[in-house]
C-alpha cells in the first residue's frame, strides 16, 4: 500500500479473488469493475472546466455537480484517478491475475468502456503512435502490452511447452472483420455450437512465442482498425476490437490428457458511446455512431437482464448484436471478466459520465461461473459407433438404390435383415417401375385422344363437304329430272303462288309438304302465302330444328352460302317464320283417314328428316291422296325406270351419300365419346349427333 496526495492507493487487484482457481471452479463470481478517470485534456483545460469527480478512498467515487447539486457516490473494485500512471493502472486493475487464470485454462476477458474520448484505447494500448514506424514509449504502454510481457514471463517459469496464438478482429457497423488478415476485407460470420459457444468462423489465429511477435500482431491490427477524427477525439475508434490470446497448456503427464487446458485472454476495446450533437458526426461518422450506440445498448440490456436471477435462467438476448454474442461467455458464462470503466472528469461530460458510472455499477453485480476450458470433449464411444454404423448403412443403401432392377432377384436369400432390405427395396423398385408404366400409359392415352380429336375434325370437314355435295346433288337431280337430262327446271312452287312473292324463283328439294303452308320457301327462304291446310301443316312444324328450312345456326354458319334469289331473300334463322305458338307445339302426326285416330307424340330423337320424308311419302302413296291433300305439290321426280327417286335411280348417288353420311355420323358419335376419354354419361347417352346435323 502506498500513499499519494493524501489518498490511499492500494496496489492490489481489488476484489478479484487471489485464490480464484481450483477452489472457485463453478462458484458464482462477480464481474470486477475498475474505474479510471483520465486527466483533463488540453481543450478542457483551455475552456477552464472544473472536475466534478472526486475519489474518496481507493474504491469510492463522489460525483459533485457544479452549482451545489446532490452529491452521488459510486463504489468499484478500484478507482484510479487521472494521476495514475499506466503501470499503476496495470498493477491496480487486476489484469495480472487474469493472466494467471488464463494460464490455468480459464477464459478471461478485460474490456474498457465509456464515452468517446474518455481514454479506453489509451488504457489498453497507450497513446497512438506519433508517426509511421514510431513506437509507444514503454512507460506509456497500456494494459495489453504489459499483459503480454507478464504472460510470456510466467510461461518461462512454467517449464512445459505452451502454445500461444493470437487473433484480432473488429466489429465495424455490425460486421466482423479479421484485422490480422492481409488482402481485401472479408466479413466473417459469427456461428454457434454446443462445445464452442459463439465463435467467428475462419478467423485467423497466428502463433507467436515472443513479445516482439505478439506486438507485431497488435500493431498490425491497430493499423487496420477503423478510426476517424471528430469533435471530441482526433483518433476516435469507430469499431469494437477484440484481441484474443489462446493459451494451450499440455498435460503434465501424457497418460492424463484430460489435464490439458485451453485458456483464453481477451482484450476488448469498445468503441465509445457518443452524442452525435456533441461529436457533430455527419454521414459515415453518424452511421458508425448509430451502430456503436445500438450495440452498446444491446450490451447494457444483456447486463440488466443478467442481474435478475430469474431472467438469467431464461433468455438473454445475446443474439441482438455481434458484440453481445462474442461477449456472451464473458458476461454470463464460464469466463472471468474485468471491466475498466473510463470517464472524463469534465463537468461538460457529466451526463455521459453518469451513464457510464451507472452502467459500471450494474455490471459489477453480474456473476459468472468460471470453469477452466479443457480439451474438446470427445463424443461418447457409443454415439461415435452409432454414427459410424449409420454412415455405412447410408452408403450401402445409396449404392443399392443405384443398382439395376434385376439385381434383387439374383440375390441369395439370407438373414432376416437381408430379407427386410430386399423387400423394402424391392417394393421401392416395383413402385418406381409401376409409376413409370403408368406414366407411359397416360402418355399413350393422351396421344390417342389427340388422334381421335384430329380424326373427328377431319370427319366433320368431310361431313360438311358431303352435306354440301348432297344438297347440290339433290337440287340438281330435281332441276334436271333424269328422264329429261336437260337443264329445264320444274316450276318453283313459289312461282306458282300469287302475291308479291310470285316473281321469286326458287329451287326444289324434297320437302315436308309441297304446299306453301309452312310459309317459307326453304331454298330461297322467301315467305309464302298460307294455304287452306295451313293449320294442319303448321302442326307438322312443331320440331322446327328438324325442318329443312331450319338448320342449326352453327352448322349454317359453316356451310357454303346457299344461292339467294331475290333481294328480299333472308337467312332462315333471322326470319320470323315460326310463331312462338308453333315452336312450342310438340310434333303431332297429322290425323287423316288412313292414319291413327289419335295423334301420336314422337320423341325428337326418333325424328329425322329422312325418316319423316320416307314415312310421309309412303303414306301418301299408299292412300293415293297425295295430290288431294297437297294440290300444289310438284310431281315427284321419277327415275329412268319410272320408280320414285327415293327408291333408287338417279338419286342413288344421293342415297349413297346419305349412307356414307350415316356412317360418318356414327363415327362422329364414337369419336365424340372417345375424345372425352371416359364412358358417356347418362346425358351423353341421349346425345344424338343427327339432331345437330342438317337433314339429308
Ligand atoms: N490517462 C490519460 N493520460 C493522458 N492522456 C490520455 C489519457 N487518457 C486518454 N488520453 C488522451 O485522450 C485522447 C482520447 O483518448 P482515447 O483515444 O483513448 O479515447 P477513447 O475512449 O478510446 O475514444 P474513442 O471511443 O473515441 O476511441 C487521446 O489523445 C489520449 O492520448
XYZ file of C-alpha atoms and ligand atoms in Angstrom:
727
model
C 0.000 0.000 0.000
C 1.308 3.464 -0.788
C 0.088 6.979 -0.083
C -0.052 9.703 -2.726
C -1.516 13.153 -2.390
C -3.101 12.124 0.877
C -5.088 9.289 -0.751
C -4.621 5.635 -0.138
C -3.674 3.715 -3.248
C -3.946 0.005 -2.832
C -1.644 -1.592 -5.270
C -3.558 -4.794 -5.437
C -6.180 -6.322 -7.650
C -9.274 -5.051 -5.966
C -11.890 -7.660 -5.215
C -10.612 -10.190 -7.687
C -10.088 -13.256 -5.500
C -6.444 -14.120 -5.313
C -7.371 -17.696 -4.733
C -9.580 -17.908 -7.763
C -8.707 -21.182 -9.321
C -9.349 -24.685 -8.157
C -11.461 -23.649 -5.166
C -13.757 -21.321 -7.085
C -14.489 -23.557 -10.034
C -18.150 -23.274 -10.855
C -18.782 -20.803 -7.997
C -20.645 -17.605 -8.787
C -18.038 -14.874 -9.239
C -18.960 -11.218 -9.827
C -17.542 -9.239 -12.704
C -14.742 -6.986 -11.497
C -15.116 -3.320 -12.367
C -12.304 -0.807 -12.159
C -12.874 2.906 -12.752
C -10.273 5.038 -14.456
C -10.549 8.798 -14.638
C -8.435 10.374 -17.326
C -6.781 13.735 -16.704
C -8.213 16.918 -18.199
C -7.162 17.244 -21.821
C -5.829 20.419 -23.434
C -9.187 21.524 -24.798
C -10.897 21.157 -21.428
C -8.125 22.998 -19.671
C -8.333 25.792 -22.237
C -12.034 26.115 -21.557
C -11.233 26.304 -17.862
C -13.508 23.440 -16.985
C -13.619 22.081 -13.460
C -13.577 18.456 -12.365
C -16.797 17.069 -10.916
C -15.317 13.659 -9.942
C -13.577 13.161 -6.606
C -12.019 9.977 -5.275
C -12.733 9.362 -1.606
C -10.772 6.244 -0.887
C -9.417 3.584 -3.286
C -12.849 2.260 -4.204
C -15.237 5.183 -3.888
C -16.001 7.939 -6.299
C -18.021 11.000 -5.433
C -19.733 12.999 -8.117
C -20.270 16.628 -7.114
C -22.290 18.538 -9.720
C -21.407 22.164 -10.162
C -23.768 24.628 -8.583
C -24.296 22.621 -5.420
C -26.301 19.716 -6.788
C -26.756 16.500 -4.847
C -23.511 14.523 -4.478
C -23.590 10.885 -5.590
C -21.152 8.121 -4.523
C -20.177 5.048 -6.537
C -18.173 2.037 -5.323
C -15.982 -0.111 -7.532
C -13.236 -2.698 -7.187
C -10.767 0.068 -7.758
C -10.968 3.751 -8.577
C -7.949 5.143 -10.419
C -7.792 8.886 -10.791
C -6.166 10.914 -13.530
C -2.835 10.991 -11.785
C -2.304 7.226 -12.055
C 0.318 6.089 -14.469
C -0.140 3.271 -16.933
C 1.895 0.993 -14.753
C -0.195 1.791 -11.693
C -3.329 1.034 -13.663
C -1.832 -2.282 -14.698
C -0.906 -3.107 -11.146
C -4.200 -1.912 -9.673
C -6.642 -3.280 -12.229
C -6.048 -6.938 -11.502
C -5.079 -7.840 -15.074
C -2.094 -9.781 -13.792
C -4.439 -12.119 -12.003
C -6.365 -12.589 -15.209
C -3.157 -13.641 -16.950
C -2.530 -16.243 -14.267
C -6.086 -17.586 -14.574
C -5.845 -17.760 -18.361
C -2.748 -19.874 -17.932
C -4.752 -22.214 -15.729
C -7.260 -22.707 -18.537
C -9.881 -20.074 -17.710
C -11.452 -17.880 -20.294
C -10.593 -14.334 -19.178
C -11.748 -11.032 -20.625
C -10.703 -7.445 -19.898
C -12.668 -4.736 -21.608
C -12.814 -0.986 -21.488
C -15.938 1.030 -21.979
C -17.057 4.614 -21.627
C -17.819 7.776 -23.511
C -15.842 8.663 -26.616
C -12.533 10.303 -25.784
C -12.567 9.020 -22.197
C -9.277 7.090 -22.571
C -10.320 3.485 -23.369
C -7.770 2.912 -26.122
C -5.178 4.769 -24.107
C -5.777 2.459 -21.167
C -5.435 -0.674 -23.262
C -2.687 0.213 -25.734
C -1.359 3.639 -24.729
C -1.333 6.768 -26.851
C -1.445 6.415 -30.628
C 1.998 6.302 -32.312
C 3.156 9.775 -33.294
C 4.244 8.702 -36.756
C 4.822 5.778 -39.109
C 7.224 3.303 -37.523
C 7.172 5.171 -34.234
C 6.717 3.065 -31.135
C 4.963 3.975 -27.960
C 7.335 4.695 -25.068
C 7.385 1.750 -22.665
C 6.205 3.958 -19.803
C 3.016 4.740 -21.730
C 2.192 1.274 -22.964
C -1.222 0.027 -21.943
C -2.660 -2.994 -20.245
C -2.255 -5.172 -23.300
C 1.467 -4.785 -23.833
C 2.053 -5.196 -20.135
C -0.120 -8.292 -20.028
C 1.778 -9.829 -22.974
C 5.014 -9.301 -21.188
C 3.563 -10.713 -17.986
C 2.205 -13.780 -19.758
C 5.439 -14.574 -21.561
C 7.345 -14.094 -18.365
C 5.099 -16.510 -16.482
C 5.262 -19.069 -19.277
C 9.047 -19.148 -18.963
C 8.617 -20.281 -15.362
C 6.017 -22.938 -16.101
C 8.538 -25.320 -17.595
C 6.192 -27.032 -20.050
C 5.866 -26.010 -23.682
C 2.792 -23.817 -24.051
C 1.338 -22.995 -27.417
C 0.272 -19.384 -27.886
C -1.690 -17.920 -30.747
C -3.449 -14.626 -31.282
C -6.447 -13.426 -33.234
C -7.604 -9.851 -33.720
C -10.969 -8.773 -35.059
C -13.114 -5.703 -35.188
C -16.889 -5.303 -35.299
C -17.491 -2.400 -37.616
C -21.063 -1.460 -38.461
C -22.195 -4.866 -37.188
C -19.778 -6.720 -39.470
C -16.887 -8.814 -38.224
C -13.545 -8.262 -39.914
C -10.262 -10.054 -39.370
C -7.585 -7.482 -38.517
C -4.728 -9.972 -38.999
C -5.803 -10.969 -42.451
C -3.994 -9.320 -45.331
C -5.650 -8.567 -48.639
C -9.179 -7.413 -49.291
C -11.605 -7.118 -46.422
C -13.803 -10.114 -45.849
C -16.624 -10.065 -43.361
C -16.740 -13.194 -41.245
C -19.832 -14.957 -39.921
C -20.452 -15.481 -36.209
C -21.535 -19.081 -35.531
C -22.542 -21.074 -32.525
C -22.113 -24.667 -31.481
C -22.546 -26.524 -28.263
C -18.900 -27.040 -27.445
C -17.514 -23.687 -28.549
C -20.457 -21.373 -27.973
C -20.317 -18.295 -30.212
C -17.251 -18.082 -32.418
C -16.113 -16.339 -35.562
C -15.754 -18.688 -38.483
C -12.466 -18.641 -40.427
C -10.899 -16.168 -38.046
C -7.142 -16.238 -38.423
C -5.157 -17.292 -35.344
C -1.430 -16.576 -35.591
C 1.005 -18.460 -33.417
C 3.631 -16.483 -31.560
C 6.310 -17.189 -28.974
C 7.970 -13.853 -28.221
C 6.946 -10.386 -27.102
C 8.092 -8.888 -30.403
C 5.941 -11.277 -32.388
C 2.800 -10.545 -30.448
C 3.474 -6.795 -30.530
C 3.841 -7.017 -34.284
C 0.401 -8.597 -34.489
C -1.060 -5.940 -32.231
C 0.380 -3.056 -34.234
C -0.643 -4.675 -37.489
C -4.235 -4.890 -36.271
C -4.224 -1.385 -34.815
C -3.135 -0.018 -38.170
C -6.046 -1.756 -39.880
C -8.619 -0.766 -37.324
C -11.044 1.947 -38.342
C -10.577 5.298 -36.703
C -11.658 8.836 -37.524
C -11.476 12.293 -36.082
C -14.460 14.049 -34.609
C -15.133 16.958 -32.309
C -14.225 15.107 -29.096
C -11.380 12.856 -30.258
C -8.813 13.198 -33.006
C -8.253 9.463 -33.175
C -11.611 8.006 -32.352
C -12.086 4.257 -32.767
C -15.099 3.515 -34.955
C -15.264 -0.185 -34.167
C -15.182 -2.624 -31.269
C -11.866 -4.504 -31.297
C -11.185 -7.927 -29.728
C -7.613 -9.149 -29.356
C -7.518 -12.735 -28.070
C -4.582 -14.842 -26.955
C -5.245 -18.580 -26.995
C -3.135 -20.483 -24.472
C -2.839 -24.221 -24.901
C -1.164 -25.945 -21.945
C -0.307 -29.611 -22.345
C -0.949 -32.109 -19.583
C 1.898 -32.698 -17.184
C 1.703 -36.399 -17.890
C 0.847 -37.726 -21.358
C -1.135 -40.510 -19.688
C -3.580 -37.892 -18.333
C -4.686 -35.987 -21.448
C -7.645 -34.532 -19.624
C -5.293 -32.242 -17.747
C -4.604 -30.383 -20.958
C -6.014 -26.836 -20.741
C -7.137 -24.266 -23.295
C -7.090 -20.844 -21.645
C -8.020 -17.583 -23.273
C -7.096 -13.982 -22.556
C -9.178 -11.455 -24.433
C -8.846 -7.652 -24.538
C -11.862 -5.756 -25.777
C -11.602 -2.102 -26.737
C -15.161 -0.977 -27.154
C -15.968 1.978 -29.334
C -17.187 4.895 -27.232
C -20.780 5.898 -26.856
C -21.296 9.310 -28.340
C -23.874 12.020 -28.653
C -23.985 12.972 -32.281
C -24.837 16.536 -31.312
C -21.652 16.748 -29.265
C -19.361 14.995 -31.738
C -21.059 16.690 -34.734
C -20.754 13.488 -36.692
C -22.205 13.544 -40.183
C -22.598 10.995 -42.982
C -20.494 7.900 -42.429
C -19.467 9.003 -38.953
C -23.096 9.292 -37.993
C -23.859 5.801 -39.306
C -20.914 4.424 -37.351
C -22.072 6.238 -34.217
C -25.549 4.811 -34.610
C -24.208 1.249 -34.918
C -21.872 1.760 -31.972
C -24.635 3.087 -29.745
C -27.005 0.310 -30.778
C -24.564 -2.463 -29.923
C -23.688 -0.800 -26.619
C -27.375 -0.621 -25.852
C -27.677 -4.357 -26.530
C -24.749 -4.954 -24.189
C -26.390 -2.851 -21.486
C -29.662 -4.717 -21.980
C -27.938 -8.094 -21.541
C -26.213 -6.844 -18.403
C -29.528 -5.629 -16.965
C -31.156 -8.996 -17.591
C -28.180 -10.849 -16.163
C -28.727 -9.008 -12.879
C -32.075 -10.714 -12.392
C -31.513 -14.327 -11.302
C -34.883 -15.392 -12.737
C -34.157 -13.765 -16.098
C -30.677 -15.202 -16.115
C -32.095 -18.701 -16.148
C -34.341 -17.816 -19.032
C -33.373 -15.969 -22.154
C -30.612 -13.404 -22.506
C -30.739 -11.706 -25.915
C -27.083 -12.183 -26.812
C -28.070 -12.515 -30.446
C -29.181 -8.894 -30.570
C -25.716 -7.801 -31.693
C -22.398 -9.307 -32.756
C -20.752 -7.752 -29.734
C -23.036 -9.452 -27.205
C -22.674 -12.767 -29.000
C -18.906 -12.653 -28.741
C -19.033 -11.476 -25.126
C -21.718 -13.976 -24.083
C -19.314 -16.295 -22.303
C -17.572 -13.416 -20.546
C -20.838 -11.902 -19.319
C -22.954 -14.796 -18.246
C -20.993 -17.936 -18.950
C -17.966 -19.629 -17.530
C -15.472 -16.809 -18.027
C -13.781 -14.359 -15.682
C -14.291 -10.731 -16.572
C -12.673 -7.436 -15.726
C -14.237 -4.201 -16.858
C -12.370 -0.910 -16.919
C -14.808 1.975 -16.995
C -13.208 5.131 -18.388
C -14.597 8.584 -17.656
C -13.737 12.193 -18.250
C -13.595 14.471 -15.189
C -15.010 17.487 -17.040
C -18.329 18.962 -15.955
C -19.372 19.239 -19.586
C -19.254 15.443 -19.935
C -21.154 14.824 -16.695
C -24.339 13.317 -18.238
C -22.290 10.736 -20.215
C -20.056 10.129 -17.200
C -23.087 9.388 -15.015
C -24.342 6.942 -17.640
C -21.008 5.152 -17.611
C -20.954 5.017 -13.828
C -24.444 3.551 -13.630
C -23.578 1.072 -16.353
C -20.443 0.028 -14.453
C -22.288 -0.224 -11.131
C -24.797 -2.596 -12.631
C -22.155 -4.651 -14.398
C -20.317 -5.449 -11.188
C -23.412 -7.224 -9.877
C -23.354 -9.642 -12.795
C -21.880 -13.003 -11.928
C -20.292 -15.792 -13.929
C -19.394 -19.387 -13.046
C -15.752 -19.703 -14.026
C -14.771 -23.067 -15.421
C -11.428 -23.912 -16.980
C -11.572 -24.960 -20.588
C -10.326 -28.491 -21.106
C -9.656 -30.296 -24.333
C -12.595 -30.639 -26.670
C -14.974 -33.195 -25.180
C -14.833 -36.339 -27.299
C -18.082 -37.890 -28.407
C -19.178 -40.853 -26.275
C -17.915 -44.084 -27.796
C -21.425 -45.487 -28.233
C -22.537 -42.448 -30.164
C -19.476 -42.480 -32.370
C -20.007 -46.126 -33.196
C -23.643 -45.484 -33.913
C -22.789 -42.605 -36.215
C -20.270 -44.783 -37.996
C -22.814 -47.564 -38.453
C -25.415 -45.136 -39.757
C -22.919 -43.708 -42.201
C -22.073 -47.190 -43.520
C -25.741 -48.092 -43.779
C -26.480 -44.881 -45.611
C -23.694 -45.575 -48.070
C -24.859 -49.126 -48.646
C -28.458 -48.065 -49.230
C -27.364 -45.414 -51.682
C -25.360 -47.986 -53.621
C -28.264 -50.407 -53.708
C -30.645 -47.784 -54.955
C -28.338 -47.200 -57.878
C -28.188 -50.917 -58.757
C -30.270 -52.256 -61.701
C -33.708 -53.729 -61.100
C -32.844 -57.340 -61.773
C -30.184 -57.318 -59.123
C -32.575 -58.107 -56.298
C -33.915 -61.259 -57.866
C -30.467 -62.735 -58.132
C -29.526 -62.128 -54.523
C -29.369 -65.019 -52.173
C -31.980 -65.151 -49.527
C -30.078 -64.800 -46.327
C -30.639 -63.341 -42.943
C -33.725 -61.528 -41.783
C -32.100 -58.148 -42.302
C -31.260 -59.100 -45.847
C -34.841 -60.079 -46.387
C -36.097 -56.812 -44.894
C -33.772 -54.791 -47.073
C -34.684 -56.824 -50.086
C -38.420 -56.494 -49.564
C -38.195 -52.792 -48.800
C -36.078 -52.001 -51.798
C -37.944 -54.472 -53.931
C -41.143 -52.605 -53.133
C -39.497 -49.326 -53.873
C -38.268 -50.585 -57.219
C -41.686 -52.020 -58.035
C -43.366 -48.761 -57.230
C -40.903 -46.912 -59.374
C -41.489 -49.345 -62.230
C -45.247 -49.127 -61.871
C -45.041 -45.408 -61.762
C -43.053 -45.412 -64.963
C -45.550 -47.717 -66.667
C -48.454 -45.547 -65.578
C -46.706 -42.516 -66.952
C -46.210 -44.228 -70.310
C -49.819 -45.373 -70.353
C -51.017 -41.884 -69.614
C -48.942 -40.532 -72.474
C -50.359 -43.155 -74.832
C -53.903 -42.314 -73.805
C -53.222 -38.675 -74.298
C -51.810 -39.217 -77.794
C -54.726 -41.474 -78.795
C -57.127 -38.830 -77.508
C -55.334 -36.262 -79.658
C -55.529 -38.601 -82.667
C -59.252 -39.111 -82.093
C -59.740 -35.401 -81.886
C -57.869 -34.816 -85.118
C -59.812 -37.601 -86.785
C -63.020 -36.065 -85.599
C -62.047 -32.733 -87.097
C -61.352 -34.411 -90.432
C -64.687 -36.214 -90.283
C -66.522 -33.012 -89.524
C -64.929 -31.431 -92.569
C -65.795 -34.448 -94.655
C -69.295 -34.355 -93.354
C -69.695 -30.727 -94.308
C -68.355 -31.403 -97.723
C -70.663 -34.403 -98.149
C -73.604 -32.416 -96.932
C -72.855 -29.692 -99.394
C -72.495 -32.132 -102.204
C -75.680 -33.862 -101.129
C -77.660 -30.630 -101.240
C -76.216 -29.726 -104.613
C -76.819 -33.168 -105.987
C -80.413 -33.274 -104.768
C -81.071 -29.844 -106.162
C -79.563 -30.783 -109.475
C -81.483 -34.031 -109.727
C -84.787 -32.226 -109.254
C -83.920 -29.418 -111.599
C -82.862 -31.851 -114.216
C -85.029 -34.941 -113.882
C -83.263 -37.978 -115.264
C -85.905 -38.664 -117.866
C -85.230 -35.278 -119.446
C -81.473 -34.921 -118.975
C -81.858 -31.292 -119.714
C -81.434 -28.128 -117.759
C -85.095 -27.401 -117.915
C -86.258 -26.622 -114.415
C -89.503 -27.513 -112.845
C -91.685 -24.636 -111.891
C -90.933 -23.455 -108.471
C -93.814 -23.669 -106.028
C -93.148 -20.102 -105.178
C -93.585 -19.031 -108.755
C -96.867 -20.857 -108.844
C -98.191 -18.907 -105.932
C -99.693 -15.486 -106.204
C -98.999 -12.273 -104.493
C -95.954 -10.182 -104.032
C -93.680 -13.238 -103.908
C -94.893 -14.587 -107.156
C -91.911 -13.343 -109.084
C -89.451 -15.096 -106.863
C -87.884 -18.134 -108.310
C -86.503 -20.916 -106.207
C -85.330 -24.453 -106.308
C -86.890 -27.540 -105.126
C -85.736 -30.080 -102.720
C -87.699 -32.891 -101.245
C -89.665 -31.319 -98.501
C -92.165 -31.997 -95.854
C -95.100 -30.851 -97.763
C -95.414 -29.480 -101.248
C -97.949 -26.882 -100.272
C -96.848 -23.459 -99.042
C -98.424 -23.684 -95.683
C -95.068 -23.558 -93.960
C -94.919 -20.013 -95.241
C -91.322 -20.297 -96.295
C -89.541 -21.429 -99.325
C -86.759 -23.451 -97.838
C -84.343 -22.677 -100.614
C -84.835 -19.024 -101.211
C -86.324 -18.550 -97.730
C -88.967 -16.241 -99.071
C -92.181 -16.105 -97.045
C -95.052 -17.794 -98.807
C -98.774 -17.167 -98.527
C -100.584 -19.647 -96.311
C -102.672 -22.351 -97.853
C -106.014 -23.740 -96.797
C -104.443 -26.628 -94.908
C -102.006 -24.415 -93.049
C -103.343 -25.308 -89.647
C -102.800 -28.923 -90.343
C -99.349 -28.426 -91.730
C -98.227 -25.938 -89.208
C -98.739 -28.682 -86.694
C -96.117 -30.690 -88.517
C -93.631 -27.937 -87.929
C -93.608 -28.424 -84.191
C -89.989 -29.542 -84.428
C -88.549 -26.604 -86.287
C -84.996 -27.746 -85.927
C -85.804 -30.790 -87.980
C -87.318 -28.973 -90.898
C -85.237 -28.401 -93.970
C -85.561 -24.685 -93.805
C -84.272 -24.587 -90.278
C -80.702 -25.665 -89.822
C -78.783 -25.099 -86.632
C -77.138 -21.739 -86.836
C -73.697 -23.182 -86.028
C -73.827 -25.531 -88.971
C -75.382 -22.984 -91.262
C -72.669 -20.527 -90.494
C -70.075 -23.071 -91.561
C -71.842 -24.177 -94.701
C -71.093 -22.589 -98.039
C -73.602 -19.897 -98.870
C -76.783 -21.083 -100.469
C -77.930 -19.462 -103.660
C -80.079 -16.478 -102.945
C -82.777 -15.457 -105.297
C -84.224 -12.073 -104.985
C -83.269 -9.123 -102.954
C -85.769 -9.928 -100.246
C -84.285 -13.314 -99.541
C -83.202 -13.615 -95.906
C -81.453 -16.185 -93.841
C -83.987 -18.529 -92.277
C -82.766 -18.182 -88.742
C -83.387 -14.463 -88.896
C -86.876 -14.711 -90.233
C -89.936 -14.881 -88.105
C -91.256 -17.914 -89.801
C -92.236 -19.881 -86.757
C -94.517 -18.235 -84.342
C -93.863 -18.898 -80.633
C -97.040 -20.876 -80.517
C -95.920 -23.079 -83.315
C -92.432 -23.529 -81.920
C -93.625 -24.750 -78.567
C -96.012 -27.289 -80.006
C -94.805 -30.861 -79.846
C -94.804 -32.767 -83.007
C -98.116 -34.446 -83.671
C -98.636 -36.697 -86.578
C -101.360 -35.300 -88.794
C -104.658 -37.087 -88.436
C -106.171 -38.479 -91.560
C -108.448 -41.158 -92.776
C -105.655 -43.676 -93.092
C -103.830 -42.582 -90.017
C -104.488 -43.307 -86.454
C -107.402 -41.563 -84.839
C -105.401 -40.090 -82.020
C -102.318 -38.147 -82.639
C -99.149 -39.901 -81.549
C -96.361 -37.933 -79.940
C -92.961 -38.826 -81.172
C -89.655 -38.455 -79.485
C -87.408 -35.927 -81.040
C -84.611 -38.497 -81.218
C -86.758 -40.617 -83.463
C -87.452 -37.716 -85.690
C -85.231 -37.162 -88.654
C -85.993 -35.516 -91.839
C -85.151 -38.601 -93.908
C -87.414 -40.834 -91.847
C -90.226 -38.401 -91.894
C -89.985 -37.870 -95.616
C -89.941 -41.562 -96.232
C -92.924 -42.182 -94.000
C -94.954 -39.325 -95.396
C -94.354 -40.263 -98.967
C -95.103 -43.891 -98.254
C -98.357 -42.966 -96.585
C -99.366 -40.587 -99.310
C -98.624 -43.104 -101.999
C -100.466 -45.780 -100.150
C -103.527 -43.631 -99.664
C -103.373 -42.121 -103.140
C -104.297 -38.819 -101.576
C -101.106 -37.014 -102.142
C -102.488 -34.846 -104.871
C -105.671 -34.286 -102.937
C -104.089 -33.322 -99.728
C -101.315 -31.328 -101.320
C -102.717 -29.982 -104.525
C -99.778 -27.757 -105.276
C -97.193 -30.463 -104.845
C -94.762 -30.744 -107.716
C -94.599 -34.094 -109.434
C -92.280 -36.497 -107.778
C -89.056 -36.940 -109.661
C -89.022 -40.240 -111.476
C -86.101 -42.443 -112.156
C -85.321 -43.756 -115.590
C -87.257 -46.888 -114.839
C -90.160 -44.921 -113.553
C -89.699 -45.618 -109.893
C -89.716 -42.771 -107.438
C -86.277 -41.327 -106.798
C -86.322 -42.287 -103.149
C -86.190 -45.969 -104.004
C -83.252 -45.836 -106.424
C -82.412 -44.477 -109.811
C -80.664 -41.197 -110.278
C -80.851 -40.199 -106.668
C -78.870 -43.340 -105.911
C -75.813 -41.048 -105.691
C -77.629 -39.118 -103.028
C -78.610 -42.362 -101.443
C -75.003 -43.439 -101.329
C -74.033 -40.119 -99.890
C -76.766 -40.431 -97.344
C -75.484 -43.840 -96.314
C -71.980 -42.541 -96.229
C -73.118 -39.675 -94.111
C -74.860 -42.109 -91.815
C -71.585 -43.943 -91.338
C -69.846 -40.661 -90.761
C -72.363 -39.709 -88.138
C -71.776 -42.933 -86.313
C -68.064 -42.349 -86.456
C -68.510 -38.824 -85.152
C -70.634 -40.116 -82.291
C -67.957 -42.609 -81.394
C -65.236 -40.001 -81.657
C -67.111 -37.585 -79.508
C -67.143 -40.154 -76.712
C -63.582 -41.232 -77.333
C -62.274 -37.717 -77.271
C -63.673 -37.267 -73.793
C -61.593 -40.232 -72.645
C -64.420 -41.634 -70.480
C -67.607 -43.576 -70.958
C -70.607 -41.446 -71.945
C -72.705 -40.102 -69.114
C -76.426 -40.651 -68.971
C -76.836 -37.228 -70.548
C -74.403 -38.082 -73.269
C -76.113 -41.379 -73.950
C -79.142 -39.406 -75.143
C -76.950 -37.307 -77.313
C -77.575 -37.901 -80.949
C -75.481 -36.119 -83.497
C -78.322 -36.459 -86.002
C -80.269 -33.900 -84.085
C -77.441 -31.493 -84.543
C -76.798 -32.247 -88.146
C -78.767 -30.980 -91.081
C -81.092 -33.490 -92.649
C -80.053 -35.188 -95.811
N -4.846 8.786 -18.753
C -4.531 9.538 -19.808
N -3.423 10.288 -19.751
C -3.072 11.068 -20.790
N -3.776 11.172 -21.921
C -4.901 10.431 -22.053
C -5.330 9.596 -21.001
N -6.453 9.025 -21.382
C -6.716 9.480 -22.633
N -5.783 10.329 -23.020
C -5.784 11.021 -24.320
O -7.087 11.396 -24.625
C -7.353 11.197 -26.012
C -8.519 10.266 -26.194
O -8.190 9.034 -25.691
P -8.663 7.669 -26.344
O -8.489 7.722 -27.784
O -8.011 6.555 -25.658
O -10.189 7.716 -26.045
P -11.266 6.604 -26.362
O -12.116 6.448 -25.206
O -10.599 5.408 -26.874
O -12.083 7.308 -27.525
P -12.913 6.643 -28.651
O -14.001 5.920 -28.013
O -13.385 7.759 -29.462
O -11.985 5.769 -29.387
C -6.086 10.658 -26.603
O -5.368 11.666 -27.212
C -5.333 10.131 -25.462
O -3.954 10.173 -25.661
